[in-house]
CSV table of C-alpha atoms and ligand atoms in Angstrom, one decimal:
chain,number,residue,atom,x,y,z
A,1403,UNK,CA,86.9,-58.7,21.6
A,1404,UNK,CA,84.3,-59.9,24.2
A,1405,UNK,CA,81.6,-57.4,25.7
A,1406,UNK,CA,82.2,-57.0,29.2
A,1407,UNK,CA,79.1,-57.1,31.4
A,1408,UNK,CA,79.8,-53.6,32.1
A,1409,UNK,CA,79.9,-52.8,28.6
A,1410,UNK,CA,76.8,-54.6,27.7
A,1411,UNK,CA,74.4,-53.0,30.4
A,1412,UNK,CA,75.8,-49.4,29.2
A,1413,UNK,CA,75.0,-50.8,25.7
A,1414,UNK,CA,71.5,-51.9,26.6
A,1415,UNK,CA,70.9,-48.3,28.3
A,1416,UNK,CA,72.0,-46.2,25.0
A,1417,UNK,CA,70.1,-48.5,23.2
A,1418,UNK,CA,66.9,-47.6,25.4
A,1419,UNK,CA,67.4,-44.1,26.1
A,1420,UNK,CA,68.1,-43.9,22.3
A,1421,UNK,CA,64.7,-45.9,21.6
A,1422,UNK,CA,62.9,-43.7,24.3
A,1423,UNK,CA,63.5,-40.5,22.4
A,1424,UNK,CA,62.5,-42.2,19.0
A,1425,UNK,CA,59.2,-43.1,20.7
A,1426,UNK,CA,58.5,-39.6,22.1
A,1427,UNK,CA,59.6,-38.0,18.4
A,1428,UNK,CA,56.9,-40.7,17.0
A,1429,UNK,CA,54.0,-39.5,19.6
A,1430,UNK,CA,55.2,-35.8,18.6
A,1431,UNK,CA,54.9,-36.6,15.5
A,1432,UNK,CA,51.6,-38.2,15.9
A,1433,UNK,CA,50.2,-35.4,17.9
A,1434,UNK,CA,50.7,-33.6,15.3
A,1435,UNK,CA,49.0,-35.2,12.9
A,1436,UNK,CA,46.5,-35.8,15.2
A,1437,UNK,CA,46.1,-32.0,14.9
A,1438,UNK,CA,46.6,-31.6,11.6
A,1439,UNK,CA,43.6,-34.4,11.1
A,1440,UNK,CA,41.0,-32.6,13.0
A,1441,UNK,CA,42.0,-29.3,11.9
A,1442,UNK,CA,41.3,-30.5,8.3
A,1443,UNK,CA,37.9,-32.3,9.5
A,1444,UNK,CA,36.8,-28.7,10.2
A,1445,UNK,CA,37.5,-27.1,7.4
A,1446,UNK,CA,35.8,-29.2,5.7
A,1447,UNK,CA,33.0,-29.3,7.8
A,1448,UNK,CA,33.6,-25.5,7.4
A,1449,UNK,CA,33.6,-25.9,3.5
A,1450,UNK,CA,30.3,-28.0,3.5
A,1451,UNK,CA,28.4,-25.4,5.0
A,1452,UNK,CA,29.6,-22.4,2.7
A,1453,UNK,CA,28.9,-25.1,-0.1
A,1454,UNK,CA,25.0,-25.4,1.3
A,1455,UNK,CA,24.6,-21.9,2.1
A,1456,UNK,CA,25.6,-20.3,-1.6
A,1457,UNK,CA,23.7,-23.3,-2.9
A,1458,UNK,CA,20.0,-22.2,-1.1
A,1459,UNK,CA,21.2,-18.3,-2.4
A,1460,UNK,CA,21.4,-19.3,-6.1
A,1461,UNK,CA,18.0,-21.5,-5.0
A,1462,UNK,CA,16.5,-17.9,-3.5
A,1463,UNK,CA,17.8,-16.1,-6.3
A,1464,UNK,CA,16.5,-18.4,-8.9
A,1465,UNK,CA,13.0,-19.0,-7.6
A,1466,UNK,CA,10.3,-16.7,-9.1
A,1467,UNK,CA,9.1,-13.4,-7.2
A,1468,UNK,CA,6.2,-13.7,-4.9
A,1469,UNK,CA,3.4,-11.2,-5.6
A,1470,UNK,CA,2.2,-9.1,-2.3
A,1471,UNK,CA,-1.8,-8.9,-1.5
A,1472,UNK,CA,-3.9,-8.9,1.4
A,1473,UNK,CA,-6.6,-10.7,1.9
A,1474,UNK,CA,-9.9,-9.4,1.7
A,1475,UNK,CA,-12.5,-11.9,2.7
A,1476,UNK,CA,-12.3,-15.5,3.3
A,1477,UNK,CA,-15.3,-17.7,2.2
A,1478,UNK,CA,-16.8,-20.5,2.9
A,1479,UNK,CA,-15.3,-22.9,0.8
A,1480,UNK,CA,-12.1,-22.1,2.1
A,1481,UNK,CA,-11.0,-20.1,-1.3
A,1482,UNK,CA,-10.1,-16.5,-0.4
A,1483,UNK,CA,-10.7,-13.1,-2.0
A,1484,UNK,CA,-7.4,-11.4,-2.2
A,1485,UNK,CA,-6.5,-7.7,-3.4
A,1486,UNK,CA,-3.5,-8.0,-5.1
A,1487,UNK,CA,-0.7,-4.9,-4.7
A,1488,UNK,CA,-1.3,-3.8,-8.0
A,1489,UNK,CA,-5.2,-3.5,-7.4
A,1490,UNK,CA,-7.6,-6.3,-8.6
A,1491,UNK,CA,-8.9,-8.6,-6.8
A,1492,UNK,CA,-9.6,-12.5,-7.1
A,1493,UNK,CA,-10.4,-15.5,-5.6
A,1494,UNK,CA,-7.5,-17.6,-5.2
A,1495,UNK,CA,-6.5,-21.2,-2.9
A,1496,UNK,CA,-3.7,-21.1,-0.3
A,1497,UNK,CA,-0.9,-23.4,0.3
A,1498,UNK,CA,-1.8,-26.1,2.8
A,1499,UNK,CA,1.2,-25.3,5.1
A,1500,UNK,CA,-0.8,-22.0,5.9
A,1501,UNK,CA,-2.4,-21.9,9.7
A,1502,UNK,CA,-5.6,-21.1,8.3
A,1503,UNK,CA,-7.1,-19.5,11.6
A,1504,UNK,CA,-4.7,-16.6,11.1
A,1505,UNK,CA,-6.2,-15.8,7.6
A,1506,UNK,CA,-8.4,-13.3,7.9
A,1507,UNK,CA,-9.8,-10.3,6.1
A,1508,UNK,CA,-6.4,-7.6,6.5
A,1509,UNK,CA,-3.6,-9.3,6.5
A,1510,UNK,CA,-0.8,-8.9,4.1
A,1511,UNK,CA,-0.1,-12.3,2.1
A,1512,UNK,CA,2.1,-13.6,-0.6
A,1513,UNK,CA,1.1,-15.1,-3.7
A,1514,UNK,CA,2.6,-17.6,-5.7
A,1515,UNK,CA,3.0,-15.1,-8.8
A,1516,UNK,CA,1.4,-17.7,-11.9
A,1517,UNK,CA,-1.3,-19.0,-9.4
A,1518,UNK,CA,-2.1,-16.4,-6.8
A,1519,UNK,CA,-2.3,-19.1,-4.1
A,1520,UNK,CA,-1.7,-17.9,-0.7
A,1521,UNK,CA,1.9,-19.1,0.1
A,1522,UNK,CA,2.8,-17.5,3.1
A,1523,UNK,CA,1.1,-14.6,5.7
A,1524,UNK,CA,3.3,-11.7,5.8
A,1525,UNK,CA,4.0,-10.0,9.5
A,1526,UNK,CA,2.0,-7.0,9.4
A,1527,UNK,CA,4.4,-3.8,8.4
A,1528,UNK,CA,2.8,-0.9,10.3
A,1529,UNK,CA,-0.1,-0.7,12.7
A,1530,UNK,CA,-3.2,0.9,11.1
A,1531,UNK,CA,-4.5,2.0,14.2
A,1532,UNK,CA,-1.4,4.5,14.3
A,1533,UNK,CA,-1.9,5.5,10.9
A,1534,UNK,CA,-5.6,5.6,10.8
A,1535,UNK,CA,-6.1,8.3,12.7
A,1536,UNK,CA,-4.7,12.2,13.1
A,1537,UNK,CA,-4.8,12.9,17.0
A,1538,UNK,CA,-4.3,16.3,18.0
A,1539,UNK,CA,-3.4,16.9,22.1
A,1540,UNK,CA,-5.6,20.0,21.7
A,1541,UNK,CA,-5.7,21.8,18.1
A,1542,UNK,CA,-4.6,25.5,18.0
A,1543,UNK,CA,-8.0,26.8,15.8
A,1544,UNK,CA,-10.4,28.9,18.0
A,1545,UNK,CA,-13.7,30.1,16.4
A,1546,UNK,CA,-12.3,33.5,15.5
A,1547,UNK,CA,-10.6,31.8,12.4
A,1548,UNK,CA,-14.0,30.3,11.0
A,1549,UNK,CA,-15.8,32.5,8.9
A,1550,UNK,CA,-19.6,33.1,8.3
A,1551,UNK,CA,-20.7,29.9,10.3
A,1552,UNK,CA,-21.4,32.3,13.3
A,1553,UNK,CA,-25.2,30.3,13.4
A,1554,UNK,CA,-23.8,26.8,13.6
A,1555,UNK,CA,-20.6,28.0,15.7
A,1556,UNK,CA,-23.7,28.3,18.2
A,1557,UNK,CA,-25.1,25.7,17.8
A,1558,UNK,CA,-22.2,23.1,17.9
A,1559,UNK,CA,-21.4,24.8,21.4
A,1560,UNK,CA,-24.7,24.3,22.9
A,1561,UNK,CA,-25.1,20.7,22.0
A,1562,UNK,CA,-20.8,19.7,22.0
A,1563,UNK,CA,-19.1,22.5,23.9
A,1564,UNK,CA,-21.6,23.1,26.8
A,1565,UNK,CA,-22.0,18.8,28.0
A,1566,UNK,CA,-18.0,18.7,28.0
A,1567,UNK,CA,-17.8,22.3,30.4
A,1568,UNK,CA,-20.7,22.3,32.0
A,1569,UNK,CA,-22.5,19.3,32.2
A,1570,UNK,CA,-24.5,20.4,35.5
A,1571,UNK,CA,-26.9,22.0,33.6
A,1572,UNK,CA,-27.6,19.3,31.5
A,1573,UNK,CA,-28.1,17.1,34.8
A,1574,UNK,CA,-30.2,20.0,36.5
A,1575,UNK,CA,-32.4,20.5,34.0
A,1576,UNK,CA,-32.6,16.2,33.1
A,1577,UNK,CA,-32.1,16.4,29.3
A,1578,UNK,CA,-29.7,14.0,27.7
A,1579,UNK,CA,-27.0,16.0,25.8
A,1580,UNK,CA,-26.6,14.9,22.3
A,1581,UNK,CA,-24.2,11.8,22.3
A,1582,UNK,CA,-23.5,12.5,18.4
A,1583,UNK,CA,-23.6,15.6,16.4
A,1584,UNK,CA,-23.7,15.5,12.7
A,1585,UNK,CA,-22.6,18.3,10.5
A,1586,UNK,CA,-23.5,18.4,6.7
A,1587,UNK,CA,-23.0,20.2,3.6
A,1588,UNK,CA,-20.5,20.3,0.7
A,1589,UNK,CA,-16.6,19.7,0.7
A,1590,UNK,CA,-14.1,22.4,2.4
A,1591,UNK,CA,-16.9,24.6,4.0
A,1592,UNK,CA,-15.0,24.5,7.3
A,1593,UNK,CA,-16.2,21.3,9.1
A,1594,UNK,CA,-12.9,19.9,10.0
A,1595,UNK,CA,-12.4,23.5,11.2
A,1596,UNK,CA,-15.5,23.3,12.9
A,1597,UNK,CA,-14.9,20.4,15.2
A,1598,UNK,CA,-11.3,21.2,15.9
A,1599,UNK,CA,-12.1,24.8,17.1
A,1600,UNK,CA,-14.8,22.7,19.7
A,1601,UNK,CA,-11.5,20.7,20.8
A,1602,UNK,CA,-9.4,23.7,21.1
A,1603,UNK,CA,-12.1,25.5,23.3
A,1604,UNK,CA,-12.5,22.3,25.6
A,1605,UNK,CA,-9.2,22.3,25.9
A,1606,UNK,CA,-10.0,18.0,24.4
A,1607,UNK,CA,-8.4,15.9,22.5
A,1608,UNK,CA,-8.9,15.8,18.7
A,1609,UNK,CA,-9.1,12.2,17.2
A,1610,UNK,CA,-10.0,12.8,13.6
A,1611,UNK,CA,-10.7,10.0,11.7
A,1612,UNK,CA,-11.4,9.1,8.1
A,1613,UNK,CA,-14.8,6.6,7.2
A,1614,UNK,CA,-13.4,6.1,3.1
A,1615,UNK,CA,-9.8,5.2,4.7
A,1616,UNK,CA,-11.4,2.6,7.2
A,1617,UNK,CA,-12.8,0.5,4.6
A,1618,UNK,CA,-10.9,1.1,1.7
A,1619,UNK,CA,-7.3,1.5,2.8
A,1620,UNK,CA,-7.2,-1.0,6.1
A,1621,UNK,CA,-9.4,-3.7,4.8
A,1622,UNK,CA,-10.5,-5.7,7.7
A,1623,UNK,CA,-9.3,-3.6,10.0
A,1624,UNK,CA,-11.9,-1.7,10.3
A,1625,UNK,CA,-13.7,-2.8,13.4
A,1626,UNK,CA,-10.7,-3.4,15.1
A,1627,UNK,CA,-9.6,0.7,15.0
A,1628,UNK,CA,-13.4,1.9,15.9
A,1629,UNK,CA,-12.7,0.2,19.0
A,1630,UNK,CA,-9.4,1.2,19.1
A,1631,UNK,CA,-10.7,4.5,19.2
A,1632,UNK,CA,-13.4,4.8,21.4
A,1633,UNK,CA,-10.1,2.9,23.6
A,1634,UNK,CA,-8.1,5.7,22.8
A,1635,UNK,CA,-10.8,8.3,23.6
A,1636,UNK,CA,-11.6,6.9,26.7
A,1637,UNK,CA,-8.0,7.4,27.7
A,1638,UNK,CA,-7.9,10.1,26.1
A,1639,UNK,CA,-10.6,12.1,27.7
A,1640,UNK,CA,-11.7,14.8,27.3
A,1641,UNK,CA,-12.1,14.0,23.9
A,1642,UNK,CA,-13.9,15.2,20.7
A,1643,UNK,CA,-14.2,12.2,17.7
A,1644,UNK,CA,-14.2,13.2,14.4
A,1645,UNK,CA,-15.7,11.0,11.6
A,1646,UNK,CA,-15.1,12.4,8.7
A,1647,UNK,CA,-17.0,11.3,5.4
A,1648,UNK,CA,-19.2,9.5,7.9
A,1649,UNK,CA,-21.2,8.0,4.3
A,1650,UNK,CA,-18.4,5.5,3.7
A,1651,UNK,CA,-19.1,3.2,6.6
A,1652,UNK,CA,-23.0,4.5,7.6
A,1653,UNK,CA,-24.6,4.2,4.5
A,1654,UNK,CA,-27.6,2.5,3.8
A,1655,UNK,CA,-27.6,-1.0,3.9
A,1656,UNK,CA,-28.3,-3.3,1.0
A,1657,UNK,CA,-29.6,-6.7,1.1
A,1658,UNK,CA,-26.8,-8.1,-1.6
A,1659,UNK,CA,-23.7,-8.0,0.6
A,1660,UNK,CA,-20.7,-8.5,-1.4
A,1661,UNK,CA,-17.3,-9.2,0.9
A,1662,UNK,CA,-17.1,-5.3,0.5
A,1663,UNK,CA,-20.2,-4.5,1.8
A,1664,UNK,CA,-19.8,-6.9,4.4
A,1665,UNK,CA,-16.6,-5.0,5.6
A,1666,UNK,CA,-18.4,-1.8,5.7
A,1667,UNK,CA,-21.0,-3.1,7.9
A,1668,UNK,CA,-18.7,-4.5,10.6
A,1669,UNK,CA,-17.6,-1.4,11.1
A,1670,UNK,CA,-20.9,0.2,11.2
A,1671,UNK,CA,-21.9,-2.7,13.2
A,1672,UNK,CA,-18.7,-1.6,15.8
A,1673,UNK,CA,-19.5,2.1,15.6
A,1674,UNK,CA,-22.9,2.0,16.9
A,1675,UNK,CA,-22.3,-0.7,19.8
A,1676,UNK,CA,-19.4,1.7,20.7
A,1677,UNK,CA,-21.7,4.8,20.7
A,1678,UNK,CA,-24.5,2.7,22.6
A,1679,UNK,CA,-21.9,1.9,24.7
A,1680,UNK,CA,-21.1,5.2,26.5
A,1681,UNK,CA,-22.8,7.5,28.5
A,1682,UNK,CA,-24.3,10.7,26.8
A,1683,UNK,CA,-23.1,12.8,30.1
A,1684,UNK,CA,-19.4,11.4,30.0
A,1685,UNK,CA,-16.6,13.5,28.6
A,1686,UNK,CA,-16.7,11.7,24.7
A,1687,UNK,CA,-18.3,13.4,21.9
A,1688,UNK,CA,-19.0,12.6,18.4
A,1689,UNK,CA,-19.1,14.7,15.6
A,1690,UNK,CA,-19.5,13.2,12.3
A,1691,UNK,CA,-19.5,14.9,8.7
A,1692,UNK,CA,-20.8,14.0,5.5
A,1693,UNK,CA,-21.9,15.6,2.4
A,1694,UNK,CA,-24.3,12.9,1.4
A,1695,UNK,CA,-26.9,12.8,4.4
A,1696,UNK,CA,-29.0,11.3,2.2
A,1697,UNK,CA,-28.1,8.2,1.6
A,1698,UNK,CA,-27.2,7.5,5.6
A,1699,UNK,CA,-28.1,4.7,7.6
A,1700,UNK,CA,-31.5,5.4,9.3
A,1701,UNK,CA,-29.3,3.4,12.4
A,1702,UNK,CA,-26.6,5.8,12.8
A,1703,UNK,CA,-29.7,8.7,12.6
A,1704,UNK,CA,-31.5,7.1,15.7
A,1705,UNK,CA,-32.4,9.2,18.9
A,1706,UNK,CA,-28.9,8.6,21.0
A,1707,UNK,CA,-26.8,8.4,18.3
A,1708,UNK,CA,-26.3,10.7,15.2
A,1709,UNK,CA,-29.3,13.2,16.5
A,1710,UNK,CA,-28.5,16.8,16.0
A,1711,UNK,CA,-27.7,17.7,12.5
A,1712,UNK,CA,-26.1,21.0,11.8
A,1713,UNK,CA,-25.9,22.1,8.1
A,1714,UNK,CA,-22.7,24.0,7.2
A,1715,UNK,CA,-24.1,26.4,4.1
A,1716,UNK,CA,-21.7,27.7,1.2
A,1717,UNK,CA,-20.3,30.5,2.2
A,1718,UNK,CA,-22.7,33.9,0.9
A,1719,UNK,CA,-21.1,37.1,-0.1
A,1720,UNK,CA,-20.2,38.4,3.4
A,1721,UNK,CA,-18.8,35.1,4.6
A,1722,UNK,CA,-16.4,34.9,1.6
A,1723,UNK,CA,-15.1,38.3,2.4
A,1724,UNK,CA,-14.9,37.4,5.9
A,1725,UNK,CA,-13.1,33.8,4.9
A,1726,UNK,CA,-10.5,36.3,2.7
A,1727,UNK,CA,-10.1,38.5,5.3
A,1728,UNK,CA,-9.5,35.6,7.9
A,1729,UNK,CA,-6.9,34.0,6.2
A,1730,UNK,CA,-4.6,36.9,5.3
A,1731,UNK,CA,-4.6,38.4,8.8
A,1732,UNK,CA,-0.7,37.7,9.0
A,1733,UNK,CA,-0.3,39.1,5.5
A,1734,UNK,CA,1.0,42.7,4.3
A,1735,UNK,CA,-1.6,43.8,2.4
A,1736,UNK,CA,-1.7,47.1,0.1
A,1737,UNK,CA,-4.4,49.7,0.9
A,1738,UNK,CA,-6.0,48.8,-2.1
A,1739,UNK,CA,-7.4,45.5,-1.1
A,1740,UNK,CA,-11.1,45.3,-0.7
A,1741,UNK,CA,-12.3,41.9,0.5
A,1742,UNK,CA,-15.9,43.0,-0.5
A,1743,UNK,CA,-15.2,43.7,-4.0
A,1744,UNK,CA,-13.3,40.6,-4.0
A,1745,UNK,CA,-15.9,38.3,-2.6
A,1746,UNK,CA,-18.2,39.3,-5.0
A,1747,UNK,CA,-15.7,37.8,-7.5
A,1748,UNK,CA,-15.6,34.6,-5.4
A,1749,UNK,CA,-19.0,33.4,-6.1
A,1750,UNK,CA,-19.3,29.5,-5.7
A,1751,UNK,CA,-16.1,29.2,-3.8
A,1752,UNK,CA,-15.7,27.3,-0.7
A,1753,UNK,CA,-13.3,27.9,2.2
A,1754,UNK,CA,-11.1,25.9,0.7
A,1755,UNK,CA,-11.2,27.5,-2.6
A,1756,UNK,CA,-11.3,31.0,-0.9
A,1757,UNK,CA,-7.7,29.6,1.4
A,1758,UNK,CA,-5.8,28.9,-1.8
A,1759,UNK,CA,-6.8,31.9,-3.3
A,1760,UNK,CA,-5.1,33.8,-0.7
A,1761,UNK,CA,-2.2,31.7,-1.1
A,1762,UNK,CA,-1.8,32.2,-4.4
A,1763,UNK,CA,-2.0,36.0,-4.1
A,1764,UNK,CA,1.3,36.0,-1.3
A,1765,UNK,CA,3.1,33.5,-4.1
A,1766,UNK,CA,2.6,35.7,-6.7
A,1767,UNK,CA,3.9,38.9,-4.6
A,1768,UNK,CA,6.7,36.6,-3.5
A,1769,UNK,CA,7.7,36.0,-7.0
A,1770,UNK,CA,7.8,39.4,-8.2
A,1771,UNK,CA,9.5,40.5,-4.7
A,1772,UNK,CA,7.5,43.1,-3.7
A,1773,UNK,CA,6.5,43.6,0.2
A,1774,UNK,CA,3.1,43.6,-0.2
A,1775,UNK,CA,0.1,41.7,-1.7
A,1776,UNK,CA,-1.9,44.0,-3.8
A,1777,UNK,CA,-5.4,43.8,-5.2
A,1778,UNK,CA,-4.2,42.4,-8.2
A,1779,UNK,CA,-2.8,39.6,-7.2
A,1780,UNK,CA,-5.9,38.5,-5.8
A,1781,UNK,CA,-7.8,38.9,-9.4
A,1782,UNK,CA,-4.6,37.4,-10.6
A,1783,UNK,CA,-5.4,34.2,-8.1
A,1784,UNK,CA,-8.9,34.2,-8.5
A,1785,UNK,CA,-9.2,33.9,-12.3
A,1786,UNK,CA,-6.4,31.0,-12.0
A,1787,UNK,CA,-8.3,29.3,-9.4
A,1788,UNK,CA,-11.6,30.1,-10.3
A,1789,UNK,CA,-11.9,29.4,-13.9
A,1790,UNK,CA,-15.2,26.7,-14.9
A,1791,UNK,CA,-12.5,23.7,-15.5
A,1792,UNK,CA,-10.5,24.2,-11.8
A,1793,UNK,CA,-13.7,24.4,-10.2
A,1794,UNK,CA,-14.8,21.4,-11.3
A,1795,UNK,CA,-11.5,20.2,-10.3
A,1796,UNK,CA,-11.5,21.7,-7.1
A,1797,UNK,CA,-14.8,20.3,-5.9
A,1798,UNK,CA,-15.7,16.5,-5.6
A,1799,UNK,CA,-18.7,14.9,-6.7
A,1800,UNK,CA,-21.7,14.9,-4.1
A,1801,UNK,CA,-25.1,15.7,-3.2
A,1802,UNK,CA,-23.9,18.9,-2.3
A,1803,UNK,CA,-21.0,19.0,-4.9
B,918,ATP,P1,-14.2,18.1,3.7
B,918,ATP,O1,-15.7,17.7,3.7
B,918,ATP,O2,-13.6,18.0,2.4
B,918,ATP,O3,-13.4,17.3,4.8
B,918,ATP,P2,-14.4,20.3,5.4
B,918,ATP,O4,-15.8,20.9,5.4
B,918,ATP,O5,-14.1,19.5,6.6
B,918,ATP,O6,-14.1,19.6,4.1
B,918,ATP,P3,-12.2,21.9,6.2
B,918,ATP,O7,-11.2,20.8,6.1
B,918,ATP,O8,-12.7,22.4,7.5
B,918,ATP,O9,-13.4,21.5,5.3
B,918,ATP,O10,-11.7,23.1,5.4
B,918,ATP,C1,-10.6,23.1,4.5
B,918,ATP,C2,-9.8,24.3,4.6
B,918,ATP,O11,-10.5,25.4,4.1
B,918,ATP,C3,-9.4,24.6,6.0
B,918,ATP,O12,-8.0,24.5,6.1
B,918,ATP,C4,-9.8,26.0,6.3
B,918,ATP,O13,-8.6,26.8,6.4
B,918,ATP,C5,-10.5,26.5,5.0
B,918,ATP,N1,-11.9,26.9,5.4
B,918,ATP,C6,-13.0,26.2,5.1
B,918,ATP,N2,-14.1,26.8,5.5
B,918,ATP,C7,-13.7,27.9,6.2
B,918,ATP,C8,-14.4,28.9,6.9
B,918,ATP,N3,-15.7,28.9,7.0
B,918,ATP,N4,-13.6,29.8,7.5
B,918,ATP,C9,-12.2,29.8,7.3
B,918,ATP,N5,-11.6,28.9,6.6
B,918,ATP,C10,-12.3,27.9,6.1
């Protein structure tokens, strides 16, 4: 039976329409894949990375340690004295990817743990200038609490006291106070105490800070904190400076510098520009402490510098009973206590010995809960602390020792 033209167009149109849909399924369709293509392109994209990333861990993990030092001097020849964390020190090469200007003397390094080459400079953990130095707004001793030193309590207010509150009369009669005041005698006789009480009663800041520490414990860093501080001070002002165990940085110089030596003399070297630096009538002093005079720079000893000395004795009989008496003000004490009898049991001690004898008398109350520290417990404390072996313990080694 023949197709009418009719027939044949509605034919055609199915035919199209049905051919139409079949295309749009197949563009769907590839869409889809389309999809499915780049979504697989990332993952594996995705996958490559997590493949490169657990690769460098297991190369981090596998690689040996690095060994921490810091560097202490860098010679000539390039090579470069290092302290290593766990002490010694040696001369070692660095790695040449290292910017070479930024090694210096002080900064924290990492080693290559068979060679000890310098492989990489370490940022810097903590500022020494912050932990360098105690700085007290205005300490809370007052010259009541110092005992026996009634001589040089006198003298430190005439030449450290008196420029800060009344520096008129220094102008009016045209002497130059003392820029720095050095006080000296053996370990825990109250020097610390000393300076702090001047601060207190100046109503000044208190910058103590430690010579051995500056040039054993911040290598390099020395300079760099004694102008720091005379920064600070200035800011600060008024402003006592305390040097204590002035000896580690001022003492005399030797002709064979080793890299130590070296270190020790920058910061000399800064100390007395900083001192030369600053007027004697301004509100800055210096008071330094030592108990080995002897061996001092003649520099630091110079008229403008380090020019009044003021000795701080051993306490005698009287001051040791006063130094008892002092520190167990706050303390309930039983009627039998007598600080002379007890001082005369003391001899030899310091302050400091004299302090923890005291303590030790409270403790031992404390432990047998009584409500009062008897004179027993001080014989008690004494003989413990007191004995030929602590003592020896108890006081450093020194001129004055
Ligand atoms: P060092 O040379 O070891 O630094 P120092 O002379 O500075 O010692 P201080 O730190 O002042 O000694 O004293 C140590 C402690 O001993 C202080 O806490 C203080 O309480 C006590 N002390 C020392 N001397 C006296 C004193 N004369 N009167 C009262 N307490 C004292």
């Amino acid at each position: 039976m023949a197709m009418g033209n009719d027939d044949f167009s509605r034919y055609l149109m199915d035919r199209i329409r049905l051919l139409e849909e079949r295309n749009s399924l197949l563009l769907e369709q590839a869409n889809k894949i389309e999809i499915e293509k780049r979504f697989s392109e990332s993952q594996k994209l995705k996958f490559e990375r997590e493949l490169r990333q657990l690769k460098s861990e297991l190369e981090r993990l596998k690689t040996p340690p690095l060994v921490v030092g810091t560097v202490v001097d860098v010679l000539n020849n390039g090579r470069i004295v290092i302290r290593s964390s766990t002490g010694p020190q040696f001369v070692v090469g660095s790695s040449q990817f290292i910017n070479s200007p930024e090694l210096m003397a002080g900064v924290r390094v990492s080693l290559n743990y068979q060679s000890l080459a310098v492989v990489d400079i370490l940022p810097s953990s903590r500022d020494p200038f912050v932990n360098a130095m105690e700085v007290i707004d205005s300490p809370e001793i007052t010259y009541s609490e110092i005992g026996g030193l009634d001589e040089q309590i006198r003298e430190v207010r005439e030449t450290v006291e008196l420029p800060l509150t009344k520096p008129e009369i220094f102008q009016r009669i045209g002497i130059e106070p003392p820029k720095g005041v050095l006080l000296f005698g053996a370990p825990g006789t109250g020097k610390t105490l000393l300076a702090k009480a001047v601060a207190n009663e100046t109503k000044a800041t208190f910058i103590r800070i430690v010579g051995s520490e500056l040039v054993q414990k911040y290598i390099g860093e020395g300079a760099r904190i004694v102008r720091d501080l005379f920064k600070m001070a200035k800011e600060k002002a008024p402003t006592i400076i305390f040097i204590d165990e002035l000896d580690s940085i001022g003492a005399k110089r030797l002709d064979t510098a080793t890299s130590g030596d070296r270190e020790v003399q920058r910061t000399l070297m800064q100390l007395l520009s900083e001192m030369d630096g600053f007027n004697n009538r301004g509100n800055i002093r210096i008071i330094a402490a030592t108990n080995r005079p002897d061996i001092l720079d003649s520099a630091l000893l110079r008229p403008g510098r380090f020019d009044r000395f003021i000795m701080i004795p051993m306490p005698n009989k009287d001051a040791r009973a006063l130094i008892l008496k002092i520190h167990s003000r706050k303390m309930k004490l039983s009627d039998d206590v007598d600080f002379d009898k007890l001082s005369a049991l003391t001899d030899g001690a310091n302050g400091s010995d004299l302090k923890a004898i005291v303590m030790e008398a409270g403790m031992l109350a404390v432990r047998e809960e009584r409500y009062n520290i008897c004179i027993d417990d001080f014989q008690k404390a004494i003989k413990k602390l007191l004995t030929p072996t602590t003592k020896q313990n108890l006081h450093s080694e020194g001129m004055f020792a």
